[in-house]
Tab-separated table of C-alpha atoms in Angstrom:
chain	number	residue	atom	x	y	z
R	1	UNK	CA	149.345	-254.917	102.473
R	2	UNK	CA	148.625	-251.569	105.002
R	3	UNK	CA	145.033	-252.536	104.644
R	4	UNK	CA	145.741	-256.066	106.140
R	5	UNK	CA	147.338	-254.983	108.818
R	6	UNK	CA	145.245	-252.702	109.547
R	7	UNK	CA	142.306	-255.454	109.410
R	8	UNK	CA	144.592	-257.395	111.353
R	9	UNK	CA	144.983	-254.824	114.074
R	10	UNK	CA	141.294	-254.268	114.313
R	11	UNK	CA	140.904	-257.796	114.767
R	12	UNK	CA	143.225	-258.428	117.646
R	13	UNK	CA	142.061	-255.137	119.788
R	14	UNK	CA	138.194	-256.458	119.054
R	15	UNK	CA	139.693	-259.987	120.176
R	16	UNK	CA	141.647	-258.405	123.300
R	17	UNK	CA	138.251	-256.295	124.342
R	18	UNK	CA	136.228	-259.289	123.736
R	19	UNK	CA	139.053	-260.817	127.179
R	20	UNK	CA	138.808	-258.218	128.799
R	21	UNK	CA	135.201	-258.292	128.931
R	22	UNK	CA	134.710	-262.101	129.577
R	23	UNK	CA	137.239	-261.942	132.121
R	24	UNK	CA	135.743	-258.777	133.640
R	25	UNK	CA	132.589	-260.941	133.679
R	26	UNK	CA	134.355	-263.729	135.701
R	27	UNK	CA	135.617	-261.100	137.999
R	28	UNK	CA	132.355	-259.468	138.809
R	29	UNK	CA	130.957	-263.210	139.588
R	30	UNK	CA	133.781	-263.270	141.998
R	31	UNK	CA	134.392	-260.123	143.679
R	32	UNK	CA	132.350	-257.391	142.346
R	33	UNK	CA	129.023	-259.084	142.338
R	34	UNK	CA	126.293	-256.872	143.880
R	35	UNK	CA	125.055	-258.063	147.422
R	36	UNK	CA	121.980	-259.790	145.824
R	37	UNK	CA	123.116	-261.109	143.031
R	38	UNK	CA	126.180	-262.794	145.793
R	39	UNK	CA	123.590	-264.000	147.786
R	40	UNK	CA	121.320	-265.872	145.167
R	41	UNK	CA	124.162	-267.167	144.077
R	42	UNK	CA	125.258	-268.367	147.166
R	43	UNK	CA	121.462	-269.350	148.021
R	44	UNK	CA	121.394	-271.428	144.821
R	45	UNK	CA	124.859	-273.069	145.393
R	46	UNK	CA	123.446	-274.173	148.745
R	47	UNK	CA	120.353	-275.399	147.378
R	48	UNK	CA	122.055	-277.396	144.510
R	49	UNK	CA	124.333	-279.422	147.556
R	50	UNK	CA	127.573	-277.523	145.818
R	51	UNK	CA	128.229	-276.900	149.577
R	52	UNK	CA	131.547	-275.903	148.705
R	53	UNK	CA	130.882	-272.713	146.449
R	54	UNK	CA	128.248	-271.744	148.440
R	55	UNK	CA	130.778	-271.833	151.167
R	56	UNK	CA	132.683	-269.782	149.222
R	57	UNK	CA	130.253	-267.640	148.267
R	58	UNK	CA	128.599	-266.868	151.447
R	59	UNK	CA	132.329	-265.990	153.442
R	60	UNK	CA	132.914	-263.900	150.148
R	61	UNK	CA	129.425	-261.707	150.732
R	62	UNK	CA	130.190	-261.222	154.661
R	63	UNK	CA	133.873	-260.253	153.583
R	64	UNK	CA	132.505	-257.471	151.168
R	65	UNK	CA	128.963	-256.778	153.089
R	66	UNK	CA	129.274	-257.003	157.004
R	67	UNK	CA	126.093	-255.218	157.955
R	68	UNK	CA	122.717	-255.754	156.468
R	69	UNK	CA	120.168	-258.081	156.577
R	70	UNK	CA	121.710	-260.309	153.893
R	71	UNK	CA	124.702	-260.329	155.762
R	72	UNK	CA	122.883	-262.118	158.555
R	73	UNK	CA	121.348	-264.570	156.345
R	74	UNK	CA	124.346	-265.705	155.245
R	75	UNK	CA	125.985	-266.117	158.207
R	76	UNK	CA	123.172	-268.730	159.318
R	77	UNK	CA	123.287	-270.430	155.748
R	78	UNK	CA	126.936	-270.514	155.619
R	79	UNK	CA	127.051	-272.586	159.132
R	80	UNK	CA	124.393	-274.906	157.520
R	81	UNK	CA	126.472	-274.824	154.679
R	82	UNK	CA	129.896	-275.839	156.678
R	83	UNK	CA	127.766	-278.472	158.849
R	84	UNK	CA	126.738	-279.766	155.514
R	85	UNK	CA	130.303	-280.009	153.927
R	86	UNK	CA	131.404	-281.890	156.852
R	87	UNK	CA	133.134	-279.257	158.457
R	88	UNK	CA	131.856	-279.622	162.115
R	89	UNK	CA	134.455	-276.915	163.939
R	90	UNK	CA	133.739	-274.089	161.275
R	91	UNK	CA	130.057	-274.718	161.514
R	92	UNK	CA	129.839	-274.389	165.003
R	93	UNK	CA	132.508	-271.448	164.854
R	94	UNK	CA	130.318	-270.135	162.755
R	95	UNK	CA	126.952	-270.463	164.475
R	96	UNK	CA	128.327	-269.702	167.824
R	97	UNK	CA	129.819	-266.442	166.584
R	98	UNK	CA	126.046	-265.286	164.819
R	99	UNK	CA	124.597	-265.925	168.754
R	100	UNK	CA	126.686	-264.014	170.668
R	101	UNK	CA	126.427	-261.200	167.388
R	102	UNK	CA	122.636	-261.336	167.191
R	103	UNK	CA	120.968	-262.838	170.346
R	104	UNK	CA	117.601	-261.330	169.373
R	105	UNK	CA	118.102	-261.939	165.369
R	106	UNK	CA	114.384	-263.156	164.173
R	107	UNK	CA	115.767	-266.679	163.520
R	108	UNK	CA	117.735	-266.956	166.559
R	109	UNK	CA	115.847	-270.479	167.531
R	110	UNK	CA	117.098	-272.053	164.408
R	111	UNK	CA	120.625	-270.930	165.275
R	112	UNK	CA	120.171	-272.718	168.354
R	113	UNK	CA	118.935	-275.759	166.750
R	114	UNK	CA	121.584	-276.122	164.508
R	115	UNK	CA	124.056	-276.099	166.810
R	116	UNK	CA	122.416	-279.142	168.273
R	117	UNK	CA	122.818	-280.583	165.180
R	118	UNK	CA	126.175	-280.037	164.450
R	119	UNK	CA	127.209	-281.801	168.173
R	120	UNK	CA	124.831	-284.428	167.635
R	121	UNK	CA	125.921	-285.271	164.515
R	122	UNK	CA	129.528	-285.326	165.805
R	123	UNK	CA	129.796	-289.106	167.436
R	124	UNK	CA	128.786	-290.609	164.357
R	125	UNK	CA	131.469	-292.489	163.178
R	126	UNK	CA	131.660	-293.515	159.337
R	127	UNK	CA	130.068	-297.353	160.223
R	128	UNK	CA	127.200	-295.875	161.963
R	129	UNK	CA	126.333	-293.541	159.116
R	130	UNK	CA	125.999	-296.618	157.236
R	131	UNK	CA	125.124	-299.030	160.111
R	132	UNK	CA	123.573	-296.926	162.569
R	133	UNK	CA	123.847	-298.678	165.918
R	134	UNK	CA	122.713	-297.427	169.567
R	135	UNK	CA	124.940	-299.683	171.375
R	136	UNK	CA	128.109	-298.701	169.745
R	137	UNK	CA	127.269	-294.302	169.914
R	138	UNK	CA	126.828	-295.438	173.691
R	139	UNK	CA	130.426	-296.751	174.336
R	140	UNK	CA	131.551	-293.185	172.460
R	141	UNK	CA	133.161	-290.343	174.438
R	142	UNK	CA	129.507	-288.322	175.269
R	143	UNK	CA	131.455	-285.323	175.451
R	144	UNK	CA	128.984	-283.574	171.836
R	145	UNK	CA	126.460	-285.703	173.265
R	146	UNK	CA	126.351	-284.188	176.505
R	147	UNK	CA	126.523	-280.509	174.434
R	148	UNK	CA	123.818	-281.733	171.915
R	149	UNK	CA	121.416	-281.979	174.410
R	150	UNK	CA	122.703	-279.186	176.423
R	151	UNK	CA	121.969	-277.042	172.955
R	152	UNK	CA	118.170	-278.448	172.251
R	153	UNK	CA	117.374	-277.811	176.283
R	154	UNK	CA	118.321	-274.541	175.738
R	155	UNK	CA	116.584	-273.754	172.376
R	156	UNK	CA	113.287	-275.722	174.029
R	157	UNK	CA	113.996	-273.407	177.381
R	158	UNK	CA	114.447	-270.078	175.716
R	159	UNK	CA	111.545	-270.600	172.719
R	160	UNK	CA	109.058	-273.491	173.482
R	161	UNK	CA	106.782	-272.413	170.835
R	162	UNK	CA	109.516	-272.414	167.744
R	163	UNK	CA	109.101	-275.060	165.210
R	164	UNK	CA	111.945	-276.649	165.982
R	165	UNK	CA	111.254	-277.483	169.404
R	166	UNK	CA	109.294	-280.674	168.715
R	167	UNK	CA	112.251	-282.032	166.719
R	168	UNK	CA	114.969	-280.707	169.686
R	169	UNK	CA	112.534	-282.753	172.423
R	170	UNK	CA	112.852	-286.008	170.629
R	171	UNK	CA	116.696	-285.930	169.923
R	172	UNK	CA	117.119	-285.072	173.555
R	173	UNK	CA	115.086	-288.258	174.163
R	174	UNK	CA	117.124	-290.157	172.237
R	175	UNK	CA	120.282	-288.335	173.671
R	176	UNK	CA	118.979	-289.459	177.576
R	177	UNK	CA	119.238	-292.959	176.622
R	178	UNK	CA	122.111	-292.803	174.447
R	179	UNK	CA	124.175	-291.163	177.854
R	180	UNK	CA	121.813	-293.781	180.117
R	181	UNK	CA	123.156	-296.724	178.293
R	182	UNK	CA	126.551	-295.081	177.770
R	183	UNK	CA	126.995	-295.068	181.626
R	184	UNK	CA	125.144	-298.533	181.957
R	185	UNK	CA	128.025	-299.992	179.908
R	186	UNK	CA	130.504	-298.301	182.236
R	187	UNK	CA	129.246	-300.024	185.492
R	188	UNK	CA	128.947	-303.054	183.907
R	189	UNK	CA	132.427	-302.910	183.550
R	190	UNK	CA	133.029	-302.000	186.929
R	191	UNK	CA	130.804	-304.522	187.965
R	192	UNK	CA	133.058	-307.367	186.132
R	193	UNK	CA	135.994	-306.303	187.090
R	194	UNK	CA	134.745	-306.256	190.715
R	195	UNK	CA	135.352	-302.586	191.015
R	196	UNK	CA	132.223	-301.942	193.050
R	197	UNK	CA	131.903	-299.066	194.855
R	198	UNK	CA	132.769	-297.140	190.871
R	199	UNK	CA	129.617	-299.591	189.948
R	200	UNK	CA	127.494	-298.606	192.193
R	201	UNK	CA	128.631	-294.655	191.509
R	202	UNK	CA	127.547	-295.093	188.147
R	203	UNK	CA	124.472	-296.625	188.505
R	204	UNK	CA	123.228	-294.581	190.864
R	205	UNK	CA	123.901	-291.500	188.882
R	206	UNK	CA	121.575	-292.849	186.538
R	207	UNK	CA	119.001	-293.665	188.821
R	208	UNK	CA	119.168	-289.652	190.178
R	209	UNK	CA	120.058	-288.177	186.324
R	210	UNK	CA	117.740	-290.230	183.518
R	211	UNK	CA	115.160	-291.534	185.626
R	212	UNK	CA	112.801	-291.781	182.762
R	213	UNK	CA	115.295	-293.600	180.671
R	214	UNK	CA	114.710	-297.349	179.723
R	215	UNK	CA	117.942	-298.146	181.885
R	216	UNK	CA	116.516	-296.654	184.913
R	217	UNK	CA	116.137	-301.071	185.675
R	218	UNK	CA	119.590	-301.979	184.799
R	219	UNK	CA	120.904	-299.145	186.837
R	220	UNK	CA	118.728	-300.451	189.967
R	221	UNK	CA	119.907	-304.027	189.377
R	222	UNK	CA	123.218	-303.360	189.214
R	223	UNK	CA	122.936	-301.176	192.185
R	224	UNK	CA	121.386	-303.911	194.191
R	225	UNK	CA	124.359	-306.785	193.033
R	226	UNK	CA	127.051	-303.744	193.943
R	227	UNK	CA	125.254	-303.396	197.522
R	228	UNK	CA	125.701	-307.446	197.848
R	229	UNK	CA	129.374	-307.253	197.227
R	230	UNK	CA	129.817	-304.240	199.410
R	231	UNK	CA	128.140	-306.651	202.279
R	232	UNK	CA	125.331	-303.762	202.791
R	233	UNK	CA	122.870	-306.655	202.393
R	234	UNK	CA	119.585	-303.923	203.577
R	235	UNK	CA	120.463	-301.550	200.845
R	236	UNK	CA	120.497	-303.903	198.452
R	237	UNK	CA	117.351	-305.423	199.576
R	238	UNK	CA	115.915	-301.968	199.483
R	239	UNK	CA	116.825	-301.099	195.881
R	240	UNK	CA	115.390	-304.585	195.249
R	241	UNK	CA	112.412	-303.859	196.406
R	242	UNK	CA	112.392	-300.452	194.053
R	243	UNK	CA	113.116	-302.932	191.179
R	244	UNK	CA	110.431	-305.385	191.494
R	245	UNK	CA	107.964	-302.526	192.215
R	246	UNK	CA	109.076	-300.622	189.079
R	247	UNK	CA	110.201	-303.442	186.129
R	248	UNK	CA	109.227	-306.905	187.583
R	249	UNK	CA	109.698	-308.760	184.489
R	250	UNK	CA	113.834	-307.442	184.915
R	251	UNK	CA	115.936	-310.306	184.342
R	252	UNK	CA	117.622	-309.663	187.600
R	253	UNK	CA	114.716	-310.548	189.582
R	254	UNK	CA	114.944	-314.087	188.558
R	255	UNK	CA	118.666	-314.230	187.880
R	256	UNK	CA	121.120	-313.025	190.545
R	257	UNK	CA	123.997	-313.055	188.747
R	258	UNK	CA	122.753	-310.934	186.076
R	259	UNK	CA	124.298	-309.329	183.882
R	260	UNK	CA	126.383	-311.918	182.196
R	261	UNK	CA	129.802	-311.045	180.779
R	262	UNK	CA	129.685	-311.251	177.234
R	263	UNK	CA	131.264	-314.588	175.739
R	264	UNK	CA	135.015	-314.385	174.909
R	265	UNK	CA	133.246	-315.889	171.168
R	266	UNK	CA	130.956	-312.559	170.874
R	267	UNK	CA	133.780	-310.044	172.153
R	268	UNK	CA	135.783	-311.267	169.000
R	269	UNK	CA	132.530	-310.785	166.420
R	270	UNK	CA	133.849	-307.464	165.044
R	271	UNK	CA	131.162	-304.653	165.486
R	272	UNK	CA	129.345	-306.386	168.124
R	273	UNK	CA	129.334	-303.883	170.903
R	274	UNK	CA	131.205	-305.334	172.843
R	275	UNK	CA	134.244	-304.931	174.886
C-alpha cells in the first residue's frame, strides 16, 4: 500500500510539472516570447488574414520592445493590420503616430500611402463595397475624400520616385472627379431650387479647382443658366462661348433648360442616386 502511494505521488508531481510546463509554454507565446519569435508570429498572423492576433501580437511586441528596428516594423504592419480589421481610427492613429516618430524611417512613403488608404477607404458605405457606385460616393460628406487626396499629394510631393506614387496619382484622379461631381450635384440642387447665386458659387469653384475633371462642362453650363437667372445676360454668353469652344457636343448647347430634374418616378427607385 506505501508503494502505491508513493507511485501515486510520483504520478501527480510528473502530471503537475507536465502543467506547469505546457502552461509555461502558453505563457512564453504570450508574454515572454523573444522579439523575433513575436514578430514572425505576428508577421505570419498578418499574412494568414487573422488580422486580429496579429493585432494583438504586434501592440504586444511594441509594449515589451519600444526601440529597435522590429519595433518599427511593427508599428507600420500593425496600422495595415488595424486598416485591415476594419478599424479605420486606430489605423490612422496608428500610422499618424509612426510619421511624426520616424519622418525619415526607410519606408516612410508607404506610411504615407497608407494613410491615403485608410481615408479613401472611409466613404465606402457597406452597398458600395458590394455595389460600387460613383454617383452615390459623390453625394457623401468629402470630408476623407478631401484628406485622401490631401495624403497621396503629399506622398507624390515629398517622394515622386517611390513605388507607390503611380498608384497615389490615379486614386487622386479618381478622387478629383469624385469631389467634381460631388459639388456638381450640389449646384444642381441649387440650381432647382432657384438658389442661384449658391449655383453659380459652386460651379465656378469647379471651373477654378478640377479643371481637368470630366465636369469641368457641367460646371460651365450651369454657370451660364445661373448667369441667365441672375439677368447678367453677357456673362452668361461669355461662359457660353467657353462651353461650345471646350465640349460642343454638351447637352446644354442644344438644350437650354438643361439639366432636367430627375422624375419624381426615378427619385423613388431606391439606390438610384438621386435626391
Amino acid at each position: 500500500m506505501r508503494l502505491f502511494f508513493k507511485l501515486l505521488a510520483v504520478l501527480v508531481l510528473g502530471l503537475s510539472v507536465g502543467a506547469c510546463s505546457m502552461f509555461g509554454h502558453k505563457r512564453e507565446s504570450i508574454d515572454t516570447m523573444p522579439v523575433e519569435k513575436l514578430y514572425t508570429k505576428a508577421h505570419d498572423d498578418l499574412m494568414n488574414g487573422d488580422y486580429s492576433a496579429a493585432t494583438k501580437a504586434y501592440q504586444r511586441l511594441i509594449a515589451r520592445f519600444p526601440s529597435g528596428d522590429y519595433n518599427e516594423q511593427s508599428q507600420l504592419e500593425l496600422a495595415y493590420s488595424q486598416y485591415k480589421d476594419n478599424q479605420p481610427d486606430d489605423a490612422y492613429s496608428t500610422i499618424n503616430r509612426f510619421i511624426k516618430t520616424y519622418p525619415t524611417q526607410k519606408h516612410v512613403d508607404y506610411a504615407y500611402y497608407l494613410r491615403g488608404l485608410i481615408n479613401f477607404d472611409r466613404t465606402s458605405g457597406v452597398i458600395e463595397r458590394f455595389f460600387p457606385r460613383n454617383s452615390s460616393q459623390s453625394r457623401r460628406d468629402q470630408a476623407y475624400n478631401l484628406q485622401a487626396f490631401d495624403d497621396f499629394s503629399e506622398l507624390a510631393r515629398r517622394y515622386p520616385d517611390s513605388a507607390y506614387t503611380a498608384d497615389a496619382r490615379q486614386r487622386m484622379i479618381y478622387l478629383r472627379n469624385v469631389l467634381a461631381e460631388y459639388e456638381i450635384n450640389v449646384a444642381k440642387f441649387y440650381l432647382r431650387n432657384k438658389a442661384y447665386v449658391a449655383s453659380a458659387d459652386r460651379a465656378q469653384y469647379v471651373v477654378e479647382h478640377y479643371q481637368q475633371a470630366p465636369q469641368t462642362g457641367d460646371a460651365l453650363a450651369i454657370l451660364a443658366r445661373s448667369y441667365l437667372a441672375l439677368d447678367q445676360k453677357q456673362q452668361a454668353e461669355n461662359v457660353r462661348k467657353v462651353l461650345a469652344l471646350n465640349y460642343p457636343d454638351h447637352p446644354y448647347l442644344t438644350d437650354p433648360k438643361w439639366p432636367h430634374a430627375p422624375s419624381t418616378l426615378r427619385k423613388m427607385v431606391p439606390f438610384s442616386g438621386h435626391h
